Coordinates of C-alpha atoms in Angstrom, one line a residue:
X1 CA -32.8 -19.2 -11.6
X2 CA -32.7 -18.3 -8.0
X3 CA -30.6 -21.2 -6.8
X4 CA -27.9 -20.5 -4.2
X5 CA -25.3 -23.1 -3.7
X6 CA -23.5 -23.3 -0.3
X7 CA -21.5 -26.2 0.9
X8 CA -23.3 -28.6 -1.5
X9 CA -26.8 -27.5 -0.5
X10 CA -29.2 -26.2 -3.1
X11 CA -31.5 -23.5 -1.7
X12 CA -34.4 -21.6 -3.0
X13 CA -35.0 -18.1 -1.5
X14 CA -38.2 -16.2 -2.0
X15 CA -38.9 -12.5 -1.6
X16 CA -40.1 -13.0 1.9
X17 CA -36.6 -13.9 3.0
X18 CA -37.4 -17.6 3.4
X19 CA -35.6 -20.6 2.0
X20 CA -35.8 -24.3 1.8
X21 CA -32.9 -26.8 1.8
X22 CA -33.1 -29.9 -0.3
X23 CA -36.9 -29.9 0.1
X24 CA -36.7 -29.5 3.8
X25 CA -38.9 -27.3 6.0
X26 CA -39.2 -23.6 5.4
X27 CA -37.4 -21.5 7.9
X28 CA -36.4 -17.9 8.6
X29 CA -33.3 -16.8 6.7
X30 CA -30.8 -15.7 9.3
X31 CA -28.2 -13.8 7.4
X32 CA -26.0 -13.3 10.5
X33 CA -26.0 -17.0 11.5
X34 CA -24.4 -18.2 8.3
X35 CA -25.5 -21.8 9.2
X36 CA -27.0 -23.0 6.1
X37 CA -27.1 -26.6 7.2
X38 CA -29.5 -25.9 10.1
X39 CA -32.6 -24.0 9.3
X40 CA -33.1 -21.2 11.8
X41 CA -30.5 -22.4 14.2
X42 CA -27.6 -20.5 15.8
X43 CA -24.7 -21.7 18.0
X44 CA -24.2 -20.6 21.6
X45 CA -21.8 -21.5 24.4
X46 CA -22.9 -23.9 27.0
X47 CA -20.2 -22.4 29.3
X48 CA -19.1 -19.0 28.1
X49 CA -16.2 -18.8 30.6
X50 CA -15.4 -16.5 33.5
X51 CA -15.9 -13.3 31.4
X52 CA -19.0 -14.0 29.3
X53 CA -19.5 -10.4 28.2
X54 CA -16.3 -10.7 26.2
X55 CA -18.2 -12.6 23.5
X56 CA -20.7 -9.8 23.0
X57 CA -17.7 -7.4 22.7
X58 CA -16.0 -9.7 20.3
X59 CA -19.2 -10.1 18.2
X60 CA -19.9 -6.3 18.2
X61 CA -16.3 -5.4 17.4
X62 CA -16.1 -7.9 14.6
X63 CA -13.2 -9.8 16.3
X64 CA -11.5 -6.8 17.8
X65 CA -12.2 -5.8 21.4
X66 CA -11.1 -2.2 21.9
X67 CA -11.7 -0.2 25.1
X68 CA -10.9 3.5 25.6
X69 CA -10.1 4.2 29.2
X70 CA -8.7 7.4 30.8
X71 CA -5.5 5.5 31.4
X72 CA -5.2 4.8 27.6
X73 CA -6.7 2.7 24.9
X74 CA -6.5 -1.1 25.2
X75 CA -7.2 -4.1 23.2
X76 CA -8.1 -7.7 24.2
X77 CA -5.6 -10.0 22.5
X78 CA -7.0 -13.2 21.1
X79 CA -4.8 -15.3 23.3
X80 CA -6.6 -14.0 26.3
X81 CA -9.7 -15.9 25.1
X82 CA -7.9 -19.2 25.4
X83 CA -6.4 -18.2 28.7
X84 CA -9.9 -17.8 30.0
X85 CA -11.6 -20.7 28.4
X86 CA -8.9 -23.3 27.9
X87 CA -10.1 -26.5 26.0
X88 CA -13.7 -25.3 26.3
X89 CA -12.9 -22.8 23.5
X90 CA -12.8 -25.6 20.9
X91 CA -14.6 -28.5 22.6
X92 CA -17.7 -29.3 20.6
X93 CA -19.5 -30.4 23.7
X94 CA -19.3 -26.8 25.0
X95 CA -21.6 -25.6 22.1
X96 CA -25.2 -26.1 21.4
X97 CA -27.8 -25.0 18.8
X98 CA -30.8 -22.9 19.6
X99 CA -33.6 -21.4 17.5
X100 CA -32.7 -18.1 15.9
X101 CA -36.0 -16.7 17.1
X102 CA -34.5 -16.6 20.6
X103 CA -31.8 -14.1 19.6
X104 CA -31.8 -10.6 21.0
X105 CA -32.3 -7.6 18.8
X106 CA -28.5 -7.2 18.2
X107 CA -28.3 -11.0 17.6
X108 CA -25.3 -11.4 19.9
X109 CA -27.1 -13.1 22.8
X110 CA -30.3 -15.1 23.5
X111 CA -32.5 -16.2 26.4
X112 CA -33.2 -19.8 27.3
X113 CA -36.5 -21.0 28.7
X114 CA -35.5 -20.0 32.2
X115 CA -34.5 -16.5 31.2
X116 CA -30.8 -17.1 31.4
X117 CA -28.5 -15.2 29.0
X118 CA -26.8 -17.4 26.3
X119 CA -23.8 -15.9 24.6
X120 CA -23.5 -16.6 20.9
X121 CA -20.3 -18.2 19.4
X122 CA -19.1 -15.1 17.5
X123 CA -18.7 -16.1 13.9
X124 CA -18.0 -12.9 12.1
X125 CA -20.1 -12.2 9.0
X126 CA -18.9 -9.7 6.5
X127 CA -20.6 -10.0 3.1
X128 CA -22.4 -12.6 1.0
X129 CA -21.1 -11.0 -2.2
X130 CA -17.5 -10.0 -1.5
X131 CA -14.5 -11.7 0.1
X132 CA -11.4 -10.5 1.9
X133 CA -12.6 -6.9 2.3
X134 CA -10.4 -5.9 5.2
X135 CA -8.2 -7.2 8.0
X136 CA -11.1 -8.6 9.9
X137 CA -13.3 -9.6 7.0
X138 CA -11.6 -12.7 5.5
X139 CA -12.9 -15.9 3.9
X140 CA -9.7 -17.9 4.5
X141 CA -7.5 -18.4 7.5
X142 CA -4.4 -16.3 6.9
X143 CA -3.4 -16.1 10.5
X144 CA -4.7 -15.4 14.0
X145 CA -3.8 -11.7 14.1
X146 CA -3.0 -8.8 11.9
X147 CA 0.7 -9.4 11.9
X148 CA 0.4 -13.0 10.8
X149 CA -2.2 -12.2 8.2
X150 CA -0.1 -9.5 6.6
X151 CA 3.0 -11.7 6.6
X152 CA 1.1 -14.5 4.9
X153 CA -0.5 -12.1 2.4
X154 CA 2.8 -10.6 1.3
X155 CA 4.4 -14.0 1.0
X156 CA 1.5 -15.2 -1.1
X157 CA 1.6 -12.2 -3.4
X158 CA 5.4 -12.7 -4.0
X159 CA 5.0 -16.4 -4.6
X160 CA 2.3 -16.0 -7.2
X161 CA 3.8 -13.2 -9.1
X162 CA 4.7 -15.6 -11.9
X163 CA 1.1 -16.7 -12.3
X164 CA -0.2 -13.1 -12.3
X165 CA 2.3 -11.6 -14.7
X166 CA 2.8 -14.5 -17.1
X167 CA -0.4 -15.1 -19.0
X168 CA 0.8 -18.4 -20.6
X169 CA -1.2 -18.1 -23.8
X170 CA -4.3 -16.5 -22.4
X171 CA -5.8 -14.2 -25.0
X172 CA -7.1 -10.8 -24.0
X173 CA -4.5 -10.0 -21.3
X174 CA -3.2 -6.5 -21.5
X175 CA -1.8 -3.8 -19.2
X176 CA -5.3 -2.6 -18.5
X177 CA -6.9 -6.0 -17.8
X178 CA -3.9 -6.9 -15.6
X179 CA -4.3 -3.7 -13.6
X180 CA -8.1 -4.0 -13.3
X181 CA -7.7 -7.6 -12.0
X182 CA -4.9 -7.1 -9.6
X183 CA -5.3 -3.6 -8.2
X184 CA -8.4 -4.5 -6.1
X185 CA -7.0 -7.9 -5.2
X186 CA -3.7 -6.7 -4.0
X187 CA -2.8 -3.0 -3.9
X188 CA -6.2 -1.6 -2.9
X189 CA -6.4 -4.2 -0.2
X190 CA -3.1 -2.9 1.2
X191 CA -4.5 0.6 1.1
X192 CA -7.7 -0.4 2.9
X193 CA -5.7 -2.4 5.5
X194 CA -4.4 0.9 6.7
X195 CA -7.7 2.8 6.8
X196 CA -8.8 2.0 10.4
X197 CA -5.2 2.2 11.6
X198 CA -4.8 5.7 10.0
X199 CA -8.2 6.8 11.4
X200 CA -7.4 5.9 15.0
X201 CA -3.8 7.0 14.7
X202 CA -5.1 10.5 13.8
X203 CA -8.1 10.6 16.1
X204 CA -6.8 9.1 19.4
X205 CA -4.0 11.6 20.0
X206 CA -6.7 14.2 20.6
X207 CA -7.6 12.3 23.8
X208 CA -4.4 10.5 24.8
X209 CA -0.8 11.6 25.5
X210 CA 2.1 10.6 23.3
X211 CA 3.3 8.1 25.9
X212 CA -0.2 6.4 26.0
X213 CA -0.3 6.2 22.2
X214 CA 3.2 4.8 22.0
X215 CA 2.3 2.1 24.5
X216 CA -0.9 1.2 22.6
X217 CA 0.7 1.2 19.2
X218 CA 3.7 -0.9 20.1
X219 CA 2.3 -3.3 22.7
X220 CA 2.0 -6.8 21.1
X221 CA -1.2 -7.4 23.1
X222 CA -2.7 -4.1 21.9
X223 CA -2.1 -2.7 18.5
X224 CA 1.5 -3.6 18.1
X225 CA 0.6 -6.3 15.6
X226 CA -1.4 -3.8 13.5
X227 CA 1.6 -1.4 13.6
X228 CA 3.9 -4.1 12.3
X229 CA 1.4 -5.1 9.6
X230 CA 0.9 -1.5 8.4
X231 CA 4.7 -0.8 8.4
X232 CA 5.3 -3.9 6.3
X233 CA 2.5 -3.1 3.9
X234 CA 4.0 0.4 3.5
X235 CA 7.5 -1.2 2.9
X236 CA 5.9 -3.5 0.3
X237 CA 4.4 -0.6 -1.7
X238 CA 7.8 1.3 -1.7
X239 CA 9.7 -1.9 -2.6
X240 CA 7.3 -2.4 -5.5
X241 CA 8.0 1.1 -6.8
X242 CA 11.7 0.6 -6.4
X243 CA 12.0 -3.0 -7.6
X244 CA 15.1 -3.7 -9.8
X245 CA 14.7 -4.9 -13.3
X246 CA 15.8 -8.3 -14.6
X247 CA 18.2 -7.5 -17.4
X248 CA 19.3 -9.7 -20.3
X249 CA 21.6 -12.2 -18.6
X250 CA 20.6 -11.1 -15.2
X251 CA 23.8 -9.2 -14.6
X252 CA 24.6 -6.0 -12.8
X253 CA 27.9 -4.1 -12.6
X254 CA 29.2 -1.3 -10.4
X255 CA 28.9 1.8 -12.6
X256 CA 30.0 5.4 -12.0
X257 CA 27.2 7.9 -12.9
X258 CA 27.5 11.4 -14.3
X259 CA 26.7 12.9 -10.9
X260 CA 29.8 11.2 -9.4
X261 CA 28.0 8.5 -7.5
X262 CA 28.3 4.7 -8.1
X263 CA 25.6 2.2 -8.2
X264 CA 25.1 -1.3 -9.6
X265 CA 23.4 -1.1 -13.1
X266 CA 22.4 -3.6 -15.7
X267 CA 25.3 -4.9 -17.8
X268 CA 27.7 -7.1 -15.9
X269 CA 28.3 -9.6 -13.2
X270 CA 27.0 -8.7 -9.7
X271 CA 28.0 -11.8 -7.8
X272 CA 24.3 -12.5 -6.9
X273 CA 21.5 -14.2 -8.8
X274 CA 19.0 -11.6 -10.1
X275 CA 15.7 -13.4 -11.1
X276 CA 12.1 -13.4 -10.2
X277 CA 12.8 -14.3 -6.6
X278 CA 14.4 -10.9 -5.9
X279 CA 13.6 -8.7 -8.9
X280 CA 10.9 -8.3 -11.6
X281 CA 10.7 -7.8 -15.4
X282 CA 10.2 -4.1 -15.7
X283 CA 8.8 -4.0 -19.2
X284 CA 5.9 -5.9 -20.9
X285 CA 7.3 -8.2 -23.5
X286 CA 6.3 -10.5 -26.2
X287 CA 7.7 -13.7 -27.8
X288 CA 9.0 -12.7 -31.2
X289 CA 9.2 -15.5 -33.8
X290 CA 12.0 -17.9 -33.5
X291 CA 11.4 -21.6 -32.8
X292 CA 8.3 -20.9 -30.8
X293 CA 5.3 -20.3 -32.9
X294 CA 3.2 -18.4 -30.4
X295 CA 0.3 -17.2 -32.5
X296 CA -1.0 -14.9 -35.2
X297 CA -1.8 -11.8 -33.2
X298 CA 0.5 -9.9 -30.7
X299 CA -2.0 -10.6 -27.9
X300 CA -1.4 -14.3 -28.3
X301 CA 2.4 -13.9 -28.0
X302 CA 2.4 -11.9 -24.8
X303 CA 5.2 -13.3 -22.6
X304 CA 4.7 -11.3 -19.5
X305 CA 3.2 -8.1 -18.1
X306 CA 5.8 -5.6 -17.1
X307 CA 6.2 -4.8 -13.4
X308 CA 6.0 -1.2 -14.4
X309 CA 2.2 -1.6 -14.1
X310 CA 2.6 -2.8 -10.5
X311 CA 4.8 0.2 -9.8
X312 CA 2.0 2.5 -11.0
X313 CA -0.6 0.6 -9.0
X314 CA 1.6 0.9 -5.9
X315 CA 1.8 4.6 -6.4
X316 CA -2.0 4.8 -6.7
X317 CA -2.5 2.8 -3.5
X318 CA 0.0 4.9 -1.7
X319 CA -1.6 8.2 -2.7
X320 CA -5.3 7.1 -2.3
X321 CA -7.0 8.7 0.6
X322 CA -10.6 7.7 -0.2
X323 CA -12.4 5.7 2.5
X324 CA -15.8 4.1 3.0
X325 CA -16.5 4.8 6.7
X326 CA -20.2 5.0 7.4
X327 CA -19.9 8.5 8.9
X328 CA -18.3 10.0 5.8
X329 CA -21.6 10.4 4.0
X330 CA -22.2 14.0 5.1
X331 CA -19.3 15.0 7.4
X332 CA -19.0 18.4 8.9
X333 CA -15.2 18.2 8.4
X334 CA -14.3 16.0 5.5
X335 CA -10.6 15.9 6.5
X336 CA -11.5 13.4 9.2
X337 CA -12.4 10.8 6.6
X338 CA -9.6 11.3 4.1
X339 CA -7.2 8.6 5.3
X340 CA -4.2 7.1 3.5
X341 CA -0.6 6.1 4.1
X342 CA 0.3 9.7 3.8
X343 CA -1.4 10.4 7.1
X344 CA 0.9 8.0 8.9
X345 CA 4.1 8.2 6.8
X346 CA 4.0 11.7 5.4
X347 CA 7.6 12.6 6.3
X348 CA 8.9 9.3 5.0
X349 CA 7.0 9.6 1.7
X350 CA 8.4 13.1 1.2
X351 CA 11.9 11.9 1.8
X352 CA 11.5 9.0 -0.5
X353 CA 10.1 11.3 -3.2
X354 CA 13.0 13.7 -2.9
X355 CA 15.5 10.9 -3.2
X356 CA 13.6 9.3 -6.1
X357 CA 13.4 12.5 -8.1
X358 CA 17.1 13.2 -7.8
X359 CA 18.2 9.5 -8.2
X360 CA 19.7 9.4 -4.7
X361 CA 19.5 5.6 -4.6
X362 CA 22.2 5.3 -1.9
X363 CA 19.7 6.2 0.8
X364 CA 16.4 4.8 -0.4
X365 CA 17.1 2.3 -3.1
X366 CA 17.7 -1.5 -2.7
X367 CA 21.3 -2.4 -2.0
X368 CA 23.6 -5.4 -2.0
X369 CA 24.5 -6.7 1.5
X370 CA 26.4 -9.9 1.9
X371 CA 25.6 -11.0 -1.6
X372 CA 21.8 -10.4 -1.3
X373 CA 19.5 -7.6 -2.4
X374 CA 18.3 -5.9 0.8
X375 CA 15.9 -3.0 1.4
X376 CA 15.9 -0.1 3.9
X377 CA 13.1 0.1 6.4
X378 CA 11.1 2.8 4.6
X379 CA 9.1 3.5 7.8
X380 CA 12.3 4.3 9.7
X381 CA 15.4 6.5 9.4
X382 CA 16.3 7.1 5.7
X383 CA 19.5 9.0 6.3
X384 CA 21.9 6.0 6.1
X385 CA 23.9 5.7 2.9
X386 CA 24.5 2.3 1.5
X387 CA 27.5 1.8 -0.8
X388 CA 26.1 -1.2 -2.7
X389 CA 23.0 0.5 -4.1
X390 CA 21.4 -1.2 -7.1
X391 CA 19.4 0.5 -9.8
X392 CA 15.7 0.3 -8.8
X393 CA 14.3 0.8 -12.3
X394 CA 12.6 4.0 -11.3
X395 CA 13.9 6.6 -13.7
X396 CA 12.1 9.2 -15.9
X397 CA 8.7 7.4 -16.3
X398 CA 8.3 6.5 -12.6
X399 CA 9.7 9.9 -11.5
X400 CA 7.2 11.6 -13.8
X401 CA 4.1 9.7 -12.7
X402 CA 5.1 9.7 -9.0
X403 CA 5.3 13.4 -9.2
X404 CA 2.0 13.7 -11.2
X405 CA 0.0 11.3 -9.0
X406 CA 1.6 12.6 -5.9
X407 CA 0.8 16.2 -6.6
X408 CA -2.7 15.4 -7.7
X409 CA -3.6 13.0 -4.9
X410 CA -1.6 13.6 -1.7
X411 CA -3.3 16.9 -1.3
X412 CA -6.6 15.2 -0.8
X413 CA -5.4 14.5 2.8
X414 CA -5.5 18.4 3.1
X415 CA -1.8 18.4 4.0
X416 CA -0.1 20.5 1.4
X417 CA 3.5 19.7 2.5
X418 CA 4.0 17.2 -0.3
X419 CA 2.7 19.6 -3.0
X420 CA 4.6 22.6 -1.7
X421 CA 7.9 20.7 -1.6
X422 CA 7.4 18.9 -4.9
X423 CA 6.5 21.9 -7.0
X424 CA 9.0 23.3 -9.6
X425 CA 8.2 26.6 -11.3
X426 CA 9.5 28.4 -14.3
X427 CA 10.4 31.9 -13.0
X428 CA 8.9 34.9 -14.8
X429 CA 5.6 33.1 -15.6
X430 CA 2.2 33.8 -14.1
X431 CA 2.3 30.5 -12.2
X432 CA 5.5 31.1 -10.3
X433 CA 4.8 32.6 -6.8
X434 CA 6.5 35.8 -5.6
X435 CA 8.9 34.7 -2.8
X436 CA 11.9 36.1 -1.1
X437 CA 14.9 34.9 -3.2
X438 CA 16.5 33.5 0.0
X439 CA 13.5 31.1 0.3
X440 CA 14.0 29.4 -3.1
X441 CA 16.7 27.5 -5.0
X442 CA 17.2 27.9 -8.7
X443 CA 18.6 26.2 -11.8
X444 CA 19.4 28.1 -15.0
X445 CA 19.1 26.1 -18.2
X446 CA 22.4 27.0 -20.0
X447 CA 20.9 26.4 -23.4
X448 CA 18.1 28.9 -23.2
X449 CA 18.6 30.8 -19.9
X450 CA 15.2 29.7 -18.5
X451 CA 15.3 29.6 -14.7
X452 CA 13.6 26.9 -12.7
X453 CA 12.9 27.3 -9.0
X454 CA 11.6 25.4 -6.0
X455 CA 11.1 26.0 -2.3
X456 CA 14.4 25.9 -0.3
X457 CA 13.2 23.0 1.9
X458 CA 16.0 20.7 3.0
X459 CA 14.1 17.5 2.3
X460 CA 11.9 18.8 -0.5
X461 CA 11.6 16.9 -3.8
X462 CA 11.7 20.1 -5.8
X463 CA 14.9 21.3 -4.1
X464 CA 16.5 17.8 -4.7
X465 CA 15.7 18.2 -8.4
X466 CA 17.2 21.7 -8.6
X467 CA 20.3 20.6 -6.7
X468 CA 20.7 17.5 -8.9
X469 CA 20.5 19.6 -12.1
X470 CA 23.0 22.0 -10.7
X471 CA 25.3 19.1 -9.7
X472 CA 25.3 17.7 -13.2
X473 CA 25.8 21.2 -14.6
X474 CA 28.8 21.8 -12.4
X475 CA 30.5 18.6 -13.7
X476 CA 29.8 19.4 -17.4
X477 CA 31.1 21.9 -19.9
X478 CA 28.1 24.1 -19.1
X479 CA 29.4 24.9 -15.6
X480 CA 29.9 28.4 -14.4
X481 CA 33.6 29.3 -14.4
X482 CA 33.1 32.9 -13.3
X483 CA 33.9 33.8 -9.8
X484 CA 31.9 37.0 -10.0
X485 CA 28.5 35.4 -9.7
X486 CA 26.9 35.2 -6.3
X487 CA 25.2 31.9 -7.1
X488 CA 27.7 29.1 -6.5
X489 CA 25.4 26.2 -7.0
X490 CA 26.5 25.6 -10.6
X491 CA 30.2 26.6 -10.3
X492 CA 32.6 24.2 -12.0
X493 CA 33.5 21.3 -9.8
X494 CA 37.2 21.1 -8.7
X495 CA 37.3 17.5 -10.0
X496 CA 36.4 15.8 -12.1
X497 CA 35.6 18.7 -14.4
X498 CA 34.1 18.6 -17.8
X499 CA 32.9 15.0 -17.4
X500 CA 31.8 14.1 -21.0
X501 CA 28.8 12.2 -19.6
X502 CA 27.5 15.0 -17.4
X503 CA 26.4 17.4 -20.1
X504 CA 24.0 14.9 -21.9
X505 CA 22.8 13.6 -18.5
X506 CA 22.0 17.2 -17.5
X507 CA 20.1 17.8 -20.7
X508 CA 18.1 14.6 -20.2
X509 CA 17.4 15.5 -16.6
X510 CA 16.2 19.0 -17.6
X511 CA 13.4 17.3 -19.6
X512 CA 12.2 15.8 -16.3
X513 CA 12.5 19.2 -14.6
X514 CA 10.4 20.7 -17.4
X515 CA 7.8 18.0 -17.1
X516 CA 7.4 18.4 -13.3
X517 CA 7.1 22.2 -13.9
X518 CA 4.3 21.4 -16.4
X519 CA 2.7 19.0 -13.9
X520 CA 2.7 21.7 -11.3
X521 CA 0.3 23.8 -13.4
X522 CA -1.4 21.4 -15.7
X523 CA -1.8 18.0 -13.9
X524 CA -2.1 16.2 -17.3
X525 CA 0.5 13.9 -18.8
X526 CA -1.3 11.0 -20.4
X527 CA -2.2 7.6 -18.9
X528 CA 0.2 6.3 -16.3
X529 CA -0.9 2.7 -17.1
X530 CA 0.0 3.1 -20.8
X531 CA 2.6 5.9 -21.1

């Protein structure tokens, strides 16, 4: 009934914005001070150091001091504060309390009785109702800079996967409740972490040269830590999407696929331990009978939530470009405020999508290196082929919903490259564009003569799908043995020819091709969280 509990104190606040503490005197509620133990008191430096204005900058910038000079953007690293202040930075004798009424209008400074300026110790206040909203709005000490905080976050999320995904008898847990609980706590946070970085990364090049931007974004004392954090967050999202399954027995074996490539797939010994430390249970599963009497209803017998749900949440976070910048309320150009990972990693995302849709795991999938599952740097060069690729549990369902969510949401950045390269059309329909034949690649379904097409873009996802379908066709009994046709994409392969597994694999893959062609014109394929 109006009681607010903070650090053991019981407070009553009235509509005038006043409160009492344990029956003590009535004082002004200073929301910014956040000092509930001292009514109407705030903390200032006795000696603010050789550069006192830095504290106002730190306070105004919410713990990030950025300056935009003609020579390039700069940032004051937190270590500089200690270099200036030394032990006075943490010495309690170098701080004193003053009345909040003495604060300036912006609450960052105050005046003493002699008119001297006092600089406030810059505790950063974010929200009284929400926690951990952004990189600089945290309720716990996850590290001194963005790099440390992101590293600690990612380690924590990996560590507590077993408590998130294994309900341990909790009734009411489902795919939807799991997603609603964990999306905002984990994946949306990763998306929001990038918002300011993406905004500055797009805005500042309008004023600074590439050399100035490179220095700013790679210098550890500037935004190098943020660059590292954003890169590792992006890697975390892609690794989630391409996380291997934990099969029965935990074994993988090197298997030759119908397209001629070889990867490690479930069903044999891999020589490494595959468990929750380096893989995840893809499917939601229940405890079925046996010695363990788990309960009467299926919700009581839920063993674990499948990591497939995390994969979908990672795709949503990756493709989300919504922001909550103050200036976005009524912008002249809304493109300025549509910021997501696609702004920073558009080329990488398109490369990953092309490889994912064609199952080209040798370049983008996890791989075995020295007995351990290793990942490529998804923010770097993705042209290296790894011979020990392991199945990333990202086949038809993930391919379908990455294509669906990608085509629906990446265009909100107003960059149509992803959509243009991802589209697949059925030629002869009203939805297929009229293009020069040299600008498209095609695949003819041998069972019904329907022709699928996509833009002939070297790294395009649509082209990768057409090429993969033709590759499977060339290795099957459906291959084109005629030498008279101009199109050689589906000609019979020299060897091996008539692979008995290639025909069924092609027919299965054509279903994905048809689905993506449907997605291109309908954008409707059920719920990704519950396919």
